Tab-separated table of C-alpha atoms and ligand atoms in Angstrom:
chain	number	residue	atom	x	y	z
A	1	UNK	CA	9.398	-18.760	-34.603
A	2	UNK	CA	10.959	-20.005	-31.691
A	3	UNK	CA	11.683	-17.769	-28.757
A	4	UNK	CA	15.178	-16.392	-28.524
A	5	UNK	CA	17.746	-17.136	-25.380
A	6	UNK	CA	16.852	-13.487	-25.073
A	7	UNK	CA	12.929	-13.578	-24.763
A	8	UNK	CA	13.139	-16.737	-22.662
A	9	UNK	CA	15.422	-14.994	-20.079
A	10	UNK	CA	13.371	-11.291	-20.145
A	11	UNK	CA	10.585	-13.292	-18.824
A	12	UNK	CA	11.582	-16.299	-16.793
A	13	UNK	CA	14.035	-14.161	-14.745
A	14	UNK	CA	11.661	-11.213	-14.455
A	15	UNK	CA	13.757	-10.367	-11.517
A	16	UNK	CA	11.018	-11.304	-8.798
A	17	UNK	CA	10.976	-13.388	-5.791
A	18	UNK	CA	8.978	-14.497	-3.682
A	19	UNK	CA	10.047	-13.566	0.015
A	20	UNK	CA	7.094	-15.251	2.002
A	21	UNK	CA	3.335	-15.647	1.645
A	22	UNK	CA	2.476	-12.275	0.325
A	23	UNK	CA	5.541	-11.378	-0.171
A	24	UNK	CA	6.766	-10.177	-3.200
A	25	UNK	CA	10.738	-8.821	-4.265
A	26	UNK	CA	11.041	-6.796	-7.618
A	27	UNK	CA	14.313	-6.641	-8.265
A	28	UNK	CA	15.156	-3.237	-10.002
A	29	UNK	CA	11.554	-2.579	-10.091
A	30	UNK	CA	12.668	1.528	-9.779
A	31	UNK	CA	16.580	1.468	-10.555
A	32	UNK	CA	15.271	3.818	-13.828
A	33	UNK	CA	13.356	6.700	-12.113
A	34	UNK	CA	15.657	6.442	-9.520
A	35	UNK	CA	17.174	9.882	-10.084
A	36	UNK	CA	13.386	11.639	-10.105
A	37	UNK	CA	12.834	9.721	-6.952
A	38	UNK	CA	15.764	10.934	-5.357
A	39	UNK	CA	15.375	14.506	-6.569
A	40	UNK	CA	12.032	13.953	-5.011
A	41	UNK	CA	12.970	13.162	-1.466
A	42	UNK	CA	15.394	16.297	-1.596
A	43	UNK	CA	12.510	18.980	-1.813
A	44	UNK	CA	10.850	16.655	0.722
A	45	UNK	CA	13.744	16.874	2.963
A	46	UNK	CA	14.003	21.093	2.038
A	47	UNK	CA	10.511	21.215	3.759
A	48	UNK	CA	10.606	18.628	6.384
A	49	UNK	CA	14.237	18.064	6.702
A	50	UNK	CA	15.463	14.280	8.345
A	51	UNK	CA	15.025	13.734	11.802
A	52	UNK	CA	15.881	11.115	14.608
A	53	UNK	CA	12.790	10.310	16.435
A	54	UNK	CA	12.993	9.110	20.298
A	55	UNK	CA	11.188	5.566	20.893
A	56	UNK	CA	8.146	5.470	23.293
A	57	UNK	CA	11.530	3.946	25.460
A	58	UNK	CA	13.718	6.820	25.571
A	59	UNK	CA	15.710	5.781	22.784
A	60	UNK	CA	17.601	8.258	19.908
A	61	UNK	CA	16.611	6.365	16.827
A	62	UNK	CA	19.802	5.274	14.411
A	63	UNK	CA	17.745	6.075	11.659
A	64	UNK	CA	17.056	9.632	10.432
A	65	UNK	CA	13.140	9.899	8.886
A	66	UNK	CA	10.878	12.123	7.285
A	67	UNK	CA	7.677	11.554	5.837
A	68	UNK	CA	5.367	13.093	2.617
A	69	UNK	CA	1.633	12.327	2.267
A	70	UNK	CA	-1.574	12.844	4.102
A	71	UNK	CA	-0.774	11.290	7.248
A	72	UNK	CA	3.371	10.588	8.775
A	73	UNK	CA	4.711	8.340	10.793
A	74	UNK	CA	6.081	9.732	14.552
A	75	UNK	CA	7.036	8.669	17.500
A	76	UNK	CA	7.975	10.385	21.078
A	77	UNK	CA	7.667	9.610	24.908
A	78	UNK	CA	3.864	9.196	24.225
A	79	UNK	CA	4.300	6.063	21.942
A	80	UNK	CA	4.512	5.731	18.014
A	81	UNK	CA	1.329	7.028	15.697
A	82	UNK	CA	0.709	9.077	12.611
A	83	UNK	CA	0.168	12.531	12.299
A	84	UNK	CA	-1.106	14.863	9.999
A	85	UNK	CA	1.491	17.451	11.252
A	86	UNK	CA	5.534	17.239	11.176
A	87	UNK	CA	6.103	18.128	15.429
A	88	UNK	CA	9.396	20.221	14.506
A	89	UNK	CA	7.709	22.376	11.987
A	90	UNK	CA	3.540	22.226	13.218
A	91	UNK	CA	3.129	22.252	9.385
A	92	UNK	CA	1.413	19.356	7.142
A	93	UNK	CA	3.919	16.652	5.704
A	94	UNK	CA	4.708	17.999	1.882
A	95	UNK	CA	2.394	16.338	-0.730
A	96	UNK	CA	2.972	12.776	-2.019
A	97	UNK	CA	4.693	14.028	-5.252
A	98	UNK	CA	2.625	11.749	-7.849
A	99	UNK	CA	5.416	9.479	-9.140
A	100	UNK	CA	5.705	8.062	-5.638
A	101	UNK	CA	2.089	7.121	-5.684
A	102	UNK	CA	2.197	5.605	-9.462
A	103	UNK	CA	5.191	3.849	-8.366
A	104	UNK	CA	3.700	1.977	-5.051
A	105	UNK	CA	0.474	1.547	-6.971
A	106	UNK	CA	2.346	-0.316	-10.166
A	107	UNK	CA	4.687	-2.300	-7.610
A	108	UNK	CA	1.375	-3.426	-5.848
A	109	UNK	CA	-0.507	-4.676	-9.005
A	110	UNK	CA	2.490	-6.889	-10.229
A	111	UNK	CA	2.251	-8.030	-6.804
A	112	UNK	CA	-1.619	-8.986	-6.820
A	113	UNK	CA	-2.788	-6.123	-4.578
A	114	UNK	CA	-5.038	-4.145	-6.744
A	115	UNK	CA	-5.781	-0.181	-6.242
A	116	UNK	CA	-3.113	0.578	-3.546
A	117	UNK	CA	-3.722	3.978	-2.862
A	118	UNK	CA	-1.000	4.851	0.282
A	119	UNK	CA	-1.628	8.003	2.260
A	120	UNK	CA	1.734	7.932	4.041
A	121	UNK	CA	5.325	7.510	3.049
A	122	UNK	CA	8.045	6.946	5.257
A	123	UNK	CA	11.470	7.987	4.229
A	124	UNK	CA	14.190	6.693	6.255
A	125	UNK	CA	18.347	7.226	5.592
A	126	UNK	CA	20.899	5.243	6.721
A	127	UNK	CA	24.721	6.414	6.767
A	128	UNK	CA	27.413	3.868	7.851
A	129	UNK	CA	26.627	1.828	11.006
A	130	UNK	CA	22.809	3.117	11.011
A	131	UNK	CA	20.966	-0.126	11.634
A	132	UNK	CA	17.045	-0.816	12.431
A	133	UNK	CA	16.265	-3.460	15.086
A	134	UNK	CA	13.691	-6.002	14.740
A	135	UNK	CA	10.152	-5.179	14.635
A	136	UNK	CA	6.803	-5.222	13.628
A	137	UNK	CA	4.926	-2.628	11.530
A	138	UNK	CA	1.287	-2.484	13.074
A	139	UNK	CA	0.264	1.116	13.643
A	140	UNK	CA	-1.787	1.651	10.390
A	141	UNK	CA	-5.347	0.884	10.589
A	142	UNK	CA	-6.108	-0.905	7.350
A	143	UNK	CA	-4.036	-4.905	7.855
A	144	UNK	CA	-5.232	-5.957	4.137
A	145	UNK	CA	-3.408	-3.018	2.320
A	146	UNK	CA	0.555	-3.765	2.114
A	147	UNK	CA	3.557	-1.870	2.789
A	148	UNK	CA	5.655	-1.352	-0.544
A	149	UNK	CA	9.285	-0.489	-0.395
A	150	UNK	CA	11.748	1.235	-2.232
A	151	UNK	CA	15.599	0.860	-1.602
A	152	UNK	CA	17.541	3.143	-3.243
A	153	UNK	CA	21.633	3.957	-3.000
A	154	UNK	CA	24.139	2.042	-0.770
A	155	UNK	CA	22.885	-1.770	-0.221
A	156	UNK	CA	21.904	-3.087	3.156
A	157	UNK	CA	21.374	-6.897	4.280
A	158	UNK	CA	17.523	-6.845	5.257
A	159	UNK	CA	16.848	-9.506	8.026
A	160	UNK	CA	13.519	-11.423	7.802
A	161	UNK	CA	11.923	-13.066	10.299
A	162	UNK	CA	8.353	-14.526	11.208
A	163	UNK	CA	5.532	-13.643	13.008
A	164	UNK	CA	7.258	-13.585	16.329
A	165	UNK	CA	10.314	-12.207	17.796
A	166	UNK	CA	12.456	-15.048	18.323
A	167	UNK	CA	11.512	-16.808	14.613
A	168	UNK	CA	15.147	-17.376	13.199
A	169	UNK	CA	15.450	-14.739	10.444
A	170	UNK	CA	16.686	-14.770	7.118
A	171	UNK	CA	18.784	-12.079	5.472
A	172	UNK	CA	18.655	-10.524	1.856
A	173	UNK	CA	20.197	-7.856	0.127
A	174	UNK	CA	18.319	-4.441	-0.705
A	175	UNK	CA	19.876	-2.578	-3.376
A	176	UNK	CA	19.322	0.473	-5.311
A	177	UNK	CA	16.440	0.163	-7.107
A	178	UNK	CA	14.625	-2.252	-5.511
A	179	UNK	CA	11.035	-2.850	-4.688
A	180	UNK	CA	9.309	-5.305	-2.012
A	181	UNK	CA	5.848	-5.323	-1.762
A	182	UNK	CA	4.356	-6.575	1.986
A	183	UNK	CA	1.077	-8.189	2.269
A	184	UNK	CA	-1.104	-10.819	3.709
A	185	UNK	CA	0.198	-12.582	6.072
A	186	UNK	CA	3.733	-11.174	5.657
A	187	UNK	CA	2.456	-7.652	6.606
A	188	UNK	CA	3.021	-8.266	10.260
A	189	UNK	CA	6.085	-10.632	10.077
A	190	UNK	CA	9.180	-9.311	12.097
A	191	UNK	CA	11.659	-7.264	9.658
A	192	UNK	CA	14.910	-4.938	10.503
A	193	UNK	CA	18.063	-3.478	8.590
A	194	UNK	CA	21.784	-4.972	9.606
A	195	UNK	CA	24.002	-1.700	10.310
A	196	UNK	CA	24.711	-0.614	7.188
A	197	UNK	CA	28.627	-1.163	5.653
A	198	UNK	CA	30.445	2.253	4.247
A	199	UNK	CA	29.783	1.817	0.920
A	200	UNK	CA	29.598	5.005	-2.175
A	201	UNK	CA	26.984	4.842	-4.757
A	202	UNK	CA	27.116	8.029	-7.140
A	203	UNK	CA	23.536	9.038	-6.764
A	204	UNK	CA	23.537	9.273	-2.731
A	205	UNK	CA	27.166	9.064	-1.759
A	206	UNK	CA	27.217	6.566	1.574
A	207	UNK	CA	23.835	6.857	2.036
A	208	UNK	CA	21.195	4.626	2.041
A	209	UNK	CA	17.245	6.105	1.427
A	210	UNK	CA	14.175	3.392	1.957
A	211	UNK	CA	10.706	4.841	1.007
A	212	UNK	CA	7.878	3.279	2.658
A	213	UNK	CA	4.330	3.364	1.120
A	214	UNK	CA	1.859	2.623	3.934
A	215	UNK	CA	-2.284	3.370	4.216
A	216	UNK	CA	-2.450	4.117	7.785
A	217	UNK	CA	-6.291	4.934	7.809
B	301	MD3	C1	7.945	-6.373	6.074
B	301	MD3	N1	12.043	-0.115	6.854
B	301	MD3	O1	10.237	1.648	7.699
B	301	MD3	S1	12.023	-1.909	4.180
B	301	MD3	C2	10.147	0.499	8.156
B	301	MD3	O2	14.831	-0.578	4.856
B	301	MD3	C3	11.146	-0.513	7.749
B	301	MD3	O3	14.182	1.131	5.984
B	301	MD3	C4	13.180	-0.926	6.475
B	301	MD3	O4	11.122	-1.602	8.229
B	301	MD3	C5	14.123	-0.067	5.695
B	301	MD3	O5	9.260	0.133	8.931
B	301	MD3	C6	12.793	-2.160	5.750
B	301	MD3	C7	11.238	-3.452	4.000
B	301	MD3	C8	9.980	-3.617	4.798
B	301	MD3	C9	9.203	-2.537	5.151
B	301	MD3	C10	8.012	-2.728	5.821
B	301	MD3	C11	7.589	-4.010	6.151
B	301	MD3	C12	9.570	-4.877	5.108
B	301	MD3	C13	8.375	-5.094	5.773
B	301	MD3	C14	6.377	-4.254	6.806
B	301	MD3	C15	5.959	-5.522	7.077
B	301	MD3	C16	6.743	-6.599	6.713
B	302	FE	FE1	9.194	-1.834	9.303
């Protein structure tokens, strides 16, 4: 039997893209646990509640973060690293619920990067006009694991770059429910997040949440 208009488009237009080499966009790849997810970050933020952090350069971040897993990601006067500890609290990060780690593990092996095991997840959220400039993510010690992330709520315009600053840059939308997965050479290409447009999305209001799944050692 021939396929139906149906099959042909379920798998053609699996709803990735490529974004670079080792790079990998899954369109909707979590738009239908997004609730859990969500419900997730809220007992997160109950024990380690969002935070701006200050930039080795004196700067008040735009973004407000939190982390859960073994290890988060800080940064103060004294530079940017992880910690085992949240600095306001002195307490470990709360526990990489397991659906975060089964997500980031299945987003990784569609992507070609076997047994991704994070121990650190970055939670950032952006309300109107929050942006995140241009940079490079290079403080976790293992290069051949990638970074997965998880947009969820209002959409942002992602700018891409290349491996240095002044590449042009490219710019895609993030929505809710999307997954990009971060490797090879792509892992250390310059990335940042447009200030985000008032928007309302029923499950986080004008917010916008971005999960990060990172092995840092
Ligand atoms: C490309 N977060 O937390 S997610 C970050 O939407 C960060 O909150 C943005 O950049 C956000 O560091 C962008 C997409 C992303 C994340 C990490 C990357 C792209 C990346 C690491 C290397 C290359
Ligand atoms: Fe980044």
């Amino acid at each position: 039997m021939p396929p139906s208009n149906l099959d042909l488009f379920s798998n053609a237009s699996s709803g990735t893209e490529a974004l670079g080499p080792g790079a990998m966009l899954l369109r909707g790849f979590a738009r239908a646990e997004a609730e859990v997810l969500l419900q997730a970050v809220s007992s997160i933020t109950a024990q380690a509640p969002f935070r701006h952090l200050v930039t080795p350069g004196g700067h008040v971040m735009s973004v407000a973060m939190t982390n859960c897993g073994a290890l988060g990601w800080v940064s103060d006067e004294q530079g940017y690293r992880y910690s085992h500890h949240d600095p306001d609290s002195g307490q470990h990060w709360p526990a990489m619920p397991a659906i975060f780690l089964e997500l980031a593990a299945r987003a990784a092996d569609v992507a070609g990067y076997a047994n991704f095991k994070p121990d650190a997840c970055l939670i950032n959220r952006y309300l109107p006009d929050t942006r995140l400039t241009l940079h490079q993510d290079r403080n976790e010690h293992d290069a051949d694991a990638p970074i997965v992330s998880v947009s969820l709520g209002v959409p942002a315009t992602f700018l891409w770059g290349g491996l240095q600053r002044n590449n042009p840059t490219k710019r895609h939308r993030l929505e809710h429910g999307d997954v990009a997965v971060w490797g090879g050479p792509s892992r250390f290409f310059f990335h940042g997040i447009a200030p985000l447009q008032e928007a309302w999305h029923p499950l986080t209001q004008k917010q916008r949440i971005n999960l990060t799944f990172r092995k840092a050692r």
